[in-house]
Each structure stands twice: as structure tokens, then as C-alpha cells.
Amino acid sequence: GLIADIQPPDLETKVAILQKKAESEHLPAPLPMDVALFIASNVRTNVRELEGALVRLVAWCGLNGVEITLPTAQQCLKQFIDTQVRKITIEAIQRAVAEQFGMRVSELKQKNNSRAVVVPRQIAMYLAKQLTEASLPEIGRQFGGKHHTTVMHSIGKIDEQRRNDKSLNSTLNKLQETLNGC
């Protein structure tokens, strides 16, 4: 097996990707550099999201009959950029769950398998899967190196219990509201 370290592209690469995509979209005018920089610096996730933002901008400008400028890009992509900025992290989930259950974040990551620690950890893993784009192995790593099958078990267990336990469902909803308000 070949090991490859795949990093998100840097700003210059993102701008080049946007310019190339704009060229392939056959825009009436080249993509202004300030617009490319605005999109590239605000879309942090991946190339698909970057190209999606450009396609959305091109379509919006086409439908409204306006040319692509920085102010139109800011207006059109406001919702899109806001959701990018408000990404929920596994660390934020761990802090919220720890606070909810009156414990420290470090306790969620320990190898302690007492019920007082396991249930909050399972809830945090469940929320991490629901609210982030992290893979199961990544979630496991964030919880003290747990195996991805442990994460799968935790998610399944909380998902099943949530349907029958109104108290757990209420706790999960409260935590989601807290995290979405961040």
C-alpha cells in the first residue's frame, strides 16, 4: 500500500481551481480575482464545495441578470459561507457533552468503561457522526483511539435508545440546539 498525505489545497491552488472552473463554464467575462479570492478564502472544506459555490454564483447571477462582482458574490453566497464558518467540530461536541454530564472532556477520551463515562461518550460519538463529516476512524481517534467498530456500536446503541427513551431524546435535542447555536 501506498501512503498519501492528502491536504486541502492552499489559497493559490483554490484560486487556480476556480479560474479553471470558470473558464470551463464559458462565462461571458473572466472571473474577477477579488471574487475568486473571496470564495477561496471562505470555502474551507473541499474542492467540490469550492466548485459548488462558483456554480451557485454563476447560476444566481445568470438568473438575476447581474454581472459577477464582489458585492454580488457576497450577497449570493452569504448563507453558503455562514454554514461553512459555523461548522461544528468534534471538540465542540465533546465540550458540550462533558458540560451536560458534569464531567471533563479528558474523561470522555479515557479507557474507563463505567456507565457514567460510557453513556456520555456514546452520545458524543453519536452527535459527532450526525453533526460532522468526520469518518468513523476519525471519530474514534478523537475519543482516545477507539476502534471504528466501537464508534459504530455507540452510534447504533444511541440511535436505538433514542427511539424509546424520551429523556435521552430530549437530552440529544438540547445538545444539538446548543451546538447549532455556537
JSON list of C-alpha atoms in Angstrom, two decimals:
[
{"chain": "A", "resi": 1, "resn": "GLY", "atom": "CA", "xyz": [0.00, 0.00, 0.00]},
{"chain": "A", "resi": 2, "resn": "LEU", "atom": "CA", "xyz": [0.96, 3.49, -0.86]},
{"chain": "A", "resi": 3, "resn": "ILE", "atom": "CA", "xyz": [0.52, 6.13, 1.82]},
{"chain": "A", "resi": 4, "resn": "ALA", "atom": "CA", "xyz": [-0.50, 9.54, 0.55]},
{"chain": "A", "resi": 5, "resn": "ASP", "atom": "CA", "xyz": [-0.95, 12.63, 2.71]},
{"chain": "A", "resi": 6, "resn": "ILE", "atom": "CA", "xyz": [-3.91, 14.47, 1.21]},
{"chain": "A", "resi": 7, "resn": "GLN", "atom": "CA", "xyz": [-4.17, 18.05, 2.44]},
{"chain": "A", "resi": 8, "resn": "PRO", "atom": "CA", "xyz": [-6.80, 20.61, 1.48]},
{"chain": "A", "resi": 9, "resn": "PRO", "atom": "CA", "xyz": [-5.48, 22.91, -1.27]},
{"chain": "A", "resi": 10, "resn": "ASP", "atom": "CA", "xyz": [-3.84, 26.21, -0.33]},
{"chain": "A", "resi": 11, "resn": "LEU", "atom": "CA", "xyz": [-5.34, 29.58, -1.28]},
{"chain": "A", "resi": 12, "resn": "GLU", "atom": "CA", "xyz": [-3.42, 29.94, -4.57]},
{"chain": "A", "resi": 13, "resn": "THR", "atom": "CA", "xyz": [-4.45, 26.46, -5.68]},
{"chain": "A", "resi": 14, "resn": "LYS", "atom": "CA", "xyz": [-8.09, 27.16, -4.80]},
{"chain": "A", "resi": 15, "resn": "VAL", "atom": "CA", "xyz": [-8.00, 30.37, -6.86]},
{"chain": "A", "resi": 16, "resn": "ALA", "atom": "CA", "xyz": [-6.47, 28.46, -9.79]},
{"chain": "A", "resi": 17, "resn": "ILE", "atom": "CA", "xyz": [-9.18, 25.78, -9.49]},
{"chain": "A", "resi": 18, "resn": "LEU", "atom": "CA", "xyz": [-11.89, 28.48, -9.50]},
{"chain": "A", "resi": 19, "resn": "GLN", "atom": "CA", "xyz": [-10.35, 30.23, -12.54]},
{"chain": "A", "resi": 20, "resn": "LYS", "atom": "CA", "xyz": [-10.17, 26.94, -14.43]},
{"chain": "A", "resi": 21, "resn": "LYS", "atom": "CA", "xyz": [-13.75, 26.02, -13.48]},
{"chain": "A", "resi": 22, "resn": "ALA", "atom": "CA", "xyz": [-14.97, 29.48, -14.52]},
{"chain": "A", "resi": 23, "resn": "GLU", "atom": "CA", "xyz": [-13.20, 29.03, -17.86]},
{"chain": "A", "resi": 24, "resn": "SER", "atom": "CA", "xyz": [-14.88, 25.65, -18.38]},
{"chain": "A", "resi": 25, "resn": "GLU", "atom": "CA", "xyz": [-18.29, 27.19, -17.54]},
{"chain": "A", "resi": 26, "resn": "HIS", "atom": "CA", "xyz": [-17.81, 29.57, -20.54]},
{"chain": "A", "resi": 27, "resn": "LEU", "atom": "CA", "xyz": [-18.53, 32.74, -18.58]},
{"chain": "A", "resi": 28, "resn": "PRO", "atom": "CA", "xyz": [-19.04, 35.91, -20.67]},
{"chain": "A", "resi": 29, "resn": "ALA", "atom": "CA", "xyz": [-16.15, 37.55, -18.76]},
{"chain": "A", "resi": 30, "resn": "PRO", "atom": "CA", "xyz": [-13.23, 36.10, -16.79]},
{"chain": "A", "resi": 31, "resn": "LEU", "atom": "CA", "xyz": [-13.85, 35.54, -13.07]},
{"chain": "A", "resi": 32, "resn": "PRO", "atom": "CA", "xyz": [-12.69, 38.68, -11.21]},
{"chain": "A", "resi": 33, "resn": "MET", "atom": "CA", "xyz": [-9.70, 38.00, -8.96]},
{"chain": "A", "resi": 34, "resn": "ASP", "atom": "CA", "xyz": [-11.37, 39.58, -5.89]},
{"chain": "A", "resi": 35, "resn": "VAL", "atom": "CA", "xyz": [-14.35, 37.23, -6.31]},
{"chain": "A", "resi": 36, "resn": "ALA", "atom": "CA", "xyz": [-12.06, 34.20, -6.70]},
{"chain": "A", "resi": 37, "resn": "LEU", "atom": "CA", "xyz": [-10.13, 35.23, -3.56]},
{"chain": "A", "resi": 38, "resn": "PHE", "atom": "CA", "xyz": [-13.38, 35.77, -1.63]},
{"chain": "A", "resi": 39, "resn": "ILE", "atom": "CA", "xyz": [-14.69, 32.31, -2.49]},
{"chain": "A", "resi": 40, "resn": "ALA", "atom": "CA", "xyz": [-11.30, 30.60, -1.99]},
{"chain": "A", "resi": 41, "resn": "SER", "atom": "CA", "xyz": [-10.71, 32.15, 1.41]},
{"chain": "A", "resi": 42, "resn": "ASN", "atom": "CA", "xyz": [-14.21, 31.42, 2.72]},
{"chain": "A", "resi": 43, "resn": "VAL", "atom": "CA", "xyz": [-14.82, 27.89, 1.45]},
{"chain": "A", "resi": 44, "resn": "ARG", "atom": "CA", "xyz": [-12.59, 25.71, 3.58]},
{"chain": "A", "resi": 45, "resn": "THR", "atom": "CA", "xyz": [-13.93, 22.19, 3.18]},
{"chain": "A", "resi": 46, "resn": "ASN", "atom": "CA", "xyz": [-13.04, 20.70, -0.19]},
{"chain": "A", "resi": 47, "resn": "VAL", "atom": "CA", "xyz": [-12.79, 21.26, -3.93]},
{"chain": "A", "resi": 48, "resn": "ARG", "atom": "CA", "xyz": [-16.34, 20.04, -4.55]},
{"chain": "A", "resi": 49, "resn": "GLU", "atom": "CA", "xyz": [-17.72, 22.72, -2.19]},
{"chain": "A", "resi": 50, "resn": "LEU", "atom": "CA", "xyz": [-15.46, 25.29, -3.83]},
{"chain": "A", "resi": 51, "resn": "GLU", "atom": "CA", "xyz": [-16.74, 24.48, -7.31]},
{"chain": "A", "resi": 52, "resn": "GLY", "atom": "CA", "xyz": [-20.29, 24.28, -5.96]},
{"chain": "A", "resi": 53, "resn": "ALA", "atom": "CA", "xyz": [-20.01, 27.83, -4.62]},
{"chain": "A", "resi": 54, "resn": "LEU", "atom": "CA", "xyz": [-18.85, 29.05, -8.04]},
{"chain": "A", "resi": 55, "resn": "VAL", "atom": "CA", "xyz": [-21.65, 27.20, -9.87]},
{"chain": "A", "resi": 56, "resn": "ARG", "atom": "CA", "xyz": [-24.18, 28.66, -7.44]},
{"chain": "A", "resi": 57, "resn": "LEU", "atom": "CA", "xyz": [-22.79, 32.17, -8.01]},
{"chain": "A", "resi": 58, "resn": "VAL", "atom": "CA", "xyz": [-22.82, 31.79, -11.81]},
{"chain": "A", "resi": 59, "resn": "ALA", "atom": "CA", "xyz": [-26.39, 30.47, -11.79]},
{"chain": "A", "resi": 60, "resn": "TRP", "atom": "CA", "xyz": [-27.59, 33.19, -9.39]},
{"chain": "A", "resi": 61, "resn": "CYS", "atom": "CA", "xyz": [-26.01, 35.97, -11.44]},
{"chain": "A", "resi": 62, "resn": "GLY", "atom": "CA", "xyz": [-27.42, 34.47, -14.64]},
{"chain": "A", "resi": 63, "resn": "LEU", "atom": "CA", "xyz": [-30.95, 34.25, -13.23]},
{"chain": "A", "resi": 64, "resn": "ASN", "atom": "CA", "xyz": [-30.84, 37.79, -11.86]},
{"chain": "A", "resi": 65, "resn": "GLY", "atom": "CA", "xyz": [-29.14, 39.25, -14.92]},
{"chain": "A", "resi": 66, "resn": "VAL", "atom": "CA", "xyz": [-26.24, 40.78, -12.98]},
{"chain": "A", "resi": 67, "resn": "GLU", "atom": "CA", "xyz": [-22.53, 40.56, -13.58]},
{"chain": "A", "resi": 68, "resn": "ILE", "atom": "CA", "xyz": [-20.23, 38.71, -11.22]},
{"chain": "A", "resi": 69, "resn": "THR", "atom": "CA", "xyz": [-18.71, 41.22, -8.79]},
{"chain": "A", "resi": 70, "resn": "LEU", "atom": "CA", "xyz": [-17.52, 41.00, -5.20]},
{"chain": "A", "resi": 71, "resn": "PRO", "atom": "CA", "xyz": [-20.73, 42.54, -3.75]},
{"chain": "A", "resi": 72, "resn": "THR", "atom": "CA", "xyz": [-22.94, 40.15, -5.76]},
{"chain": "A", "resi": 73, "resn": "ALA", "atom": "CA", "xyz": [-20.76, 37.21, -4.67]},
{"chain": "A", "resi": 74, "resn": "GLN", "atom": "CA", "xyz": [-21.04, 38.27, -1.03]},
{"chain": "A", "resi": 75, "resn": "GLN", "atom": "CA", "xyz": [-24.82, 38.60, -1.32]},
{"chain": "A", "resi": 76, "resn": "CYS", "atom": "CA", "xyz": [-25.36, 35.36, -3.24]},
{"chain": "A", "resi": 77, "resn": "LEU", "atom": "CA", "xyz": [-23.05, 33.20, -1.11]},
{"chain": "A", "resi": 78, "resn": "LYS", "atom": "CA", "xyz": [-23.89, 34.69, 2.30]},
{"chain": "A", "resi": 79, "resn": "GLN", "atom": "CA", "xyz": [-25.92, 31.66, 3.51]},
{"chain": "A", "resi": 80, "resn": "PHE", "atom": "CA", "xyz": [-23.43, 29.22, 1.99]},
{"chain": "A", "resi": 81, "resn": "ILE", "atom": "CA", "xyz": [-20.41, 30.92, 3.62]},
{"chain": "A", "resi": 82, "resn": "ASP", "atom": "CA", "xyz": [-22.15, 31.24, 7.01]},
{"chain": "A", "resi": 83, "resn": "THR", "atom": "CA", "xyz": [-22.74, 27.49, 7.16]},
{"chain": "A", "resi": 84, "resn": "GLN", "atom": "CA", "xyz": [-19.08, 26.91, 6.25]},
{"chain": "A", "resi": 85, "resn": "VAL", "atom": "CA", "xyz": [-17.94, 29.14, 9.11]},
{"chain": "A", "resi": 86, "resn": "ARG", "atom": "CA", "xyz": [-20.31, 27.59, 11.66]},
{"chain": "A", "resi": 87, "resn": "LYS", "atom": "CA", "xyz": [-19.03, 24.05, 11.18]},
{"chain": "A", "resi": 88, "resn": "ILE", "atom": "CA", "xyz": [-19.44, 22.02, 14.35]},
{"chain": "A", "resi": 89, "resn": "THR", "atom": "CA", "xyz": [-16.27, 20.26, 15.49]},
{"chain": "A", "resi": 90, "resn": "ILE", "atom": "CA", "xyz": [-15.83, 17.05, 17.45]},
{"chain": "A", "resi": 91, "resn": "GLU", "atom": "CA", "xyz": [-14.07, 19.09, 20.15]},
{"chain": "A", "resi": 92, "resn": "ALA", "atom": "CA", "xyz": [-17.13, 21.37, 20.49]},
{"chain": "A", "resi": 93, "resn": "ILE", "atom": "CA", "xyz": [-19.35, 18.28, 20.79]},
{"chain": "A", "resi": 94, "resn": "GLN", "atom": "CA", "xyz": [-17.06, 16.80, 23.44]},
{"chain": "A", "resi": 95, "resn": "ARG", "atom": "CA", "xyz": [-17.13, 20.06, 25.44]},
{"chain": "A", "resi": 96, "resn": "ALA", "atom": "CA", "xyz": [-20.94, 20.32, 25.24]},
{"chain": "A", "resi": 97, "resn": "VAL", "atom": "CA", "xyz": [-21.49, 16.68, 26.26]},
{"chain": "A", "resi": 98, "resn": "ALA", "atom": "CA", "xyz": [-18.95, 16.90, 29.08]},
{"chain": "A", "resi": 99, "resn": "GLU", "atom": "CA", "xyz": [-20.65, 20.04, 30.39]},
{"chain": "A", "resi": 100, "resn": "GLN", "atom": "CA", "xyz": [-24.11, 18.43, 30.09]},
{"chain": "A", "resi": 101, "resn": "PHE", "atom": "CA", "xyz": [-23.00, 15.44, 32.17]},
{"chain": "A", "resi": 102, "resn": "GLY", "atom": "CA", "xyz": [-20.80, 17.35, 34.63]},
{"chain": "A", "resi": 103, "resn": "MET", "atom": "CA", "xyz": [-17.53, 15.78, 33.61]},
{"chain": "A", "resi": 104, "resn": "ARG", "atom": "CA", "xyz": [-14.22, 16.74, 31.98]},
{"chain": "A", "resi": 105, "resn": "VAL", "atom": "CA", "xyz": [-13.53, 16.25, 28.26]},
{"chain": "A", "resi": 106, "resn": "SER", "atom": "CA", "xyz": [-10.49, 14.13, 29.17]},
{"chain": "A", "resi": 107, "resn": "GLU", "atom": "CA", "xyz": [-12.81, 11.62, 30.86]},
{"chain": "A", "resi": 108, "resn": "LEU", "atom": "CA", "xyz": [-14.60, 11.02, 27.53]},
{"chain": "A", "resi": 109, "resn": "LYS", "atom": "CA", "xyz": [-11.27, 10.02, 25.99]},
{"chain": "A", "resi": 110, "resn": "GLN", "atom": "CA", "xyz": [-10.10, 7.68, 28.77]},
{"chain": "A", "resi": 111, "resn": "LYS", "atom": "CA", "xyz": [-10.31, 3.90, 28.67]},
{"chain": "A", "resi": 112, "resn": "ASN", "atom": "CA", "xyz": [-12.80, 4.00, 31.56]},
{"chain": "A", "resi": 113, "resn": "ASN", "atom": "CA", "xyz": [-15.80, 1.77, 30.79]},
{"chain": "A", "resi": 114, "resn": "SER", "atom": "CA", "xyz": [-18.04, 2.69, 33.72]},
{"chain": "A", "resi": 115, "resn": "ARG", "atom": "CA", "xyz": [-21.64, 3.55, 32.79]},
{"chain": "A", "resi": 116, "resn": "ALA", "atom": "CA", "xyz": [-21.14, 7.16, 33.98]},
{"chain": "A", "resi": 117, "resn": "VAL", "atom": "CA", "xyz": [-18.50, 7.61, 31.25]},
{"chain": "A", "resi": 118, "resn": "VAL", "atom": "CA", "xyz": [-19.67, 5.20, 28.54]},
{"chain": "A", "resi": 119, "resn": "VAL", "atom": "CA", "xyz": [-23.13, 6.72, 28.00]},
{"chain": "A", "resi": 120, "resn": "PRO", "atom": "CA", "xyz": [-21.89, 10.32, 27.59]},
{"chain": "A", "resi": 121, "resn": "ARG", "atom": "CA", "xyz": [-19.08, 9.04, 25.31]},
{"chain": "A", "resi": 122, "resn": "GLN", "atom": "CA", "xyz": [-21.60, 7.14, 23.17]},
{"chain": "A", "resi": 123, "resn": "ILE", "atom": "CA", "xyz": [-23.80, 10.25, 22.99]},
{"chain": "A", "resi": 124, "resn": "ALA", "atom": "CA", "xyz": [-20.81, 12.36, 21.93]},
{"chain": "A", "resi": 125, "resn": "MET", "atom": "CA", "xyz": [-19.84, 9.81, 19.26]},
{"chain": "A", "resi": 126, "resn": "TYR", "atom": "CA", "xyz": [-23.43, 9.71, 18.00]},
{"chain": "A", "resi": 127, "resn": "LEU", "atom": "CA", "xyz": [-23.55, 13.51, 17.76]},
{"chain": "A", "resi": 128, "resn": "ALA", "atom": "CA", "xyz": [-20.13, 13.59, 16.10]},
{"chain": "A", "resi": 129, "resn": "LYS", "atom": "CA", "xyz": [-21.44, 11.30, 13.37]},
{"chain": "A", "resi": 130, "resn": "GLN", "atom": "CA", "xyz": [-24.69, 13.28, 12.97]},
{"chain": "A", "resi": 131, "resn": "LEU", "atom": "CA", "xyz": [-23.25, 16.80, 13.07]},
{"chain": "A", "resi": 132, "resn": "THR", "atom": "CA", "xyz": [-19.82, 16.50, 11.46]},
{"chain": "A", "resi": 133, "resn": "GLU", "atom": "CA", "xyz": [-18.44, 14.99, 8.28]},
{"chain": "A", "resi": 134, "resn": "ALA", "atom": "CA", "xyz": [-15.81, 13.01, 10.20]},
{"chain": "A", "resi": 135, "resn": "SER", "atom": "CA", "xyz": [-15.29, 9.35, 9.34]},
{"chain": "A", "resi": 136, "resn": "LEU", "atom": "CA", "xyz": [-15.76, 6.61, 11.92]},
{"chain": "A", "resi": 137, "resn": "PRO", "atom": "CA", "xyz": [-11.98, 6.08, 12.31]},
{"chain": "A", "resi": 138, "resn": "GLU", "atom": "CA", "xyz": [-11.50, 9.86, 12.77]},
{"chain": "A", "resi": 139, "resn": "ILE", "atom": "CA", "xyz": [-14.22, 9.98, 15.45]},
{"chain": "A", "resi": 140, "resn": "GLY", "atom": "CA", "xyz": [-12.57, 7.02, 17.17]},
{"chain": "A", "resi": 141, "resn": "ARG", "atom": "CA", "xyz": [-9.19, 8.78, 17.17]},
{"chain": "A", "resi": 142, "resn": "GLN", "atom": "CA", "xyz": [-10.77, 11.85, 18.79]},
{"chain": "A", "resi": 143, "resn": "PHE", "atom": "CA", "xyz": [-12.06, 9.65, 21.62]},
{"chain": "A", "resi": 144, "resn": "GLY", "atom": "CA", "xyz": [-8.76, 8.25, 22.80]},
{"chain": "A", "resi": 145, "resn": "GLY", "atom": "CA", "xyz": [-8.02, 5.95, 19.89]},
{"chain": "A", "resi": 146, "resn": "LYS", "atom": "CA", "xyz": [-11.23, 3.91, 19.90]},
{"chain": "A", "resi": 147, "resn": "HIS", "atom": "CA", "xyz": [-11.67, 1.45, 17.02]},
{"chain": "A", "resi": 148, "resn": "HIS", "atom": "CA", "xyz": [-14.17, 2.41, 14.31]},
{"chain": "A", "resi": 149, "resn": "THR", "atom": "CA", "xyz": [-16.32, -0.61, 15.23]},
{"chain": "A", "resi": 150, "resn": "THR", "atom": "CA", "xyz": [-16.65, 0.80, 18.76]},
{"chain": "A", "resi": 151, "resn": "VAL", "atom": "CA", "xyz": [-17.87, 4.06, 17.22]},
{"chain": "A", "resi": 152, "resn": "MET", "atom": "CA", "xyz": [-20.37, 2.13, 15.04]},
{"chain": "A", "resi": 153, "resn": "HIS", "atom": "CA", "xyz": [-21.65, 0.26, 18.11]},
{"chain": "A", "resi": 154, "resn": "SER", "atom": "CA", "xyz": [-22.05, 3.52, 20.05]},
{"chain": "A", "resi": 155, "resn": "ILE", "atom": "CA", "xyz": [-23.95, 5.21, 17.23]},
{"chain": "A", "resi": 156, "resn": "GLY", "atom": "CA", "xyz": [-26.26, 2.21, 16.80]},
{"chain": "A", "resi": 157, "resn": "LYS", "atom": "CA", "xyz": [-26.91, 1.92, 20.52]},
{"chain": "A", "resi": 158, "resn": "ILE", "atom": "CA", "xyz": [-27.80, 5.61, 20.97]},
{"chain": "A", "resi": 159, "resn": "ASP", "atom": "CA", "xyz": [-29.90, 5.60, 17.79]},
{"chain": "A", "resi": 160, "resn": "GLU", "atom": "CA", "xyz": [-31.88, 2.61, 19.10]},
{"chain": "A", "resi": 161, "resn": "GLN", "atom": "CA", "xyz": [-32.26, 4.00, 22.64]},
{"chain": "A", "resi": 162, "resn": "ARG", "atom": "CA", "xyz": [-33.29, 7.42, 21.33]},
{"chain": "A", "resi": 163, "resn": "ARG", "atom": "CA", "xyz": [-36.47, 5.96, 19.83]},
{"chain": "A", "resi": 164, "resn": "ASN", "atom": "CA", "xyz": [-37.69, 4.53, 23.15]},
{"chain": "A", "resi": 165, "resn": "ASP", "atom": "CA", "xyz": [-36.23, 6.90, 25.75]},
{"chain": "A", "resi": 166, "resn": "LYS", "atom": "CA", "xyz": [-37.89, 10.34, 25.79]},
{"chain": "A", "resi": 167, "resn": "SER", "atom": "CA", "xyz": [-35.35, 11.64, 28.31]},
{"chain": "A", "resi": 168, "resn": "LEU", "atom": "CA", "xyz": [-32.40, 10.65, 26.09]},
{"chain": "A", "resi": 169, "resn": "ASN", "atom": "CA", "xyz": [-34.14, 12.12, 23.05]},
{"chain": "A", "resi": 170, "resn": "SER", "atom": "CA", "xyz": [-34.69, 15.37, 24.94]},
{"chain": "A", "resi": 171, "resn": "THR", "atom": "CA", "xyz": [-31.02, 15.46, 26.02]},
{"chain": "A", "resi": 172, "resn": "LEU", "atom": "CA", "xyz": [-29.86, 14.87, 22.44]},
{"chain": "A", "resi": 173, "resn": "ASN", "atom": "CA", "xyz": [-32.15, 17.61, 21.11]},
{"chain": "A", "resi": 174, "resn": "LYS", "atom": "CA", "xyz": [-30.90, 20.03, 23.78]},
{"chain": "A", "resi": 175, "resn": "LEU", "atom": "CA", "xyz": [-27.27, 19.26, 22.91]},
{"chain": "A", "resi": 176, "resn": "GLN", "atom": "CA", "xyz": [-27.96, 19.72, 19.17]},
{"chain": "A", "resi": 177, "resn": "GLU", "atom": "CA", "xyz": [-29.62, 23.08, 19.82]},
{"chain": "A", "resi": 178, "resn": "THR", "atom": "CA", "xyz": [-26.67, 24.16, 21.97]},
{"chain": "A", "resi": 179, "resn": "LEU", "atom": "CA", "xyz": [-24.17, 23.12, 19.28]},
{"chain": "A", "resi": 180, "resn": "ASN", "atom": "CA", "xyz": [-26.11, 24.70, 16.40]},
{"chain": "A", "resi": 181, "resn": "GLY", "atom": "CA", "xyz": [-26.25, 27.94, 18.36]},
{"chain": "A", "resi": 182, "resn": "CYS", "atom": "CA", "xyz": [-22.44, 28.12, 18.57]}
]
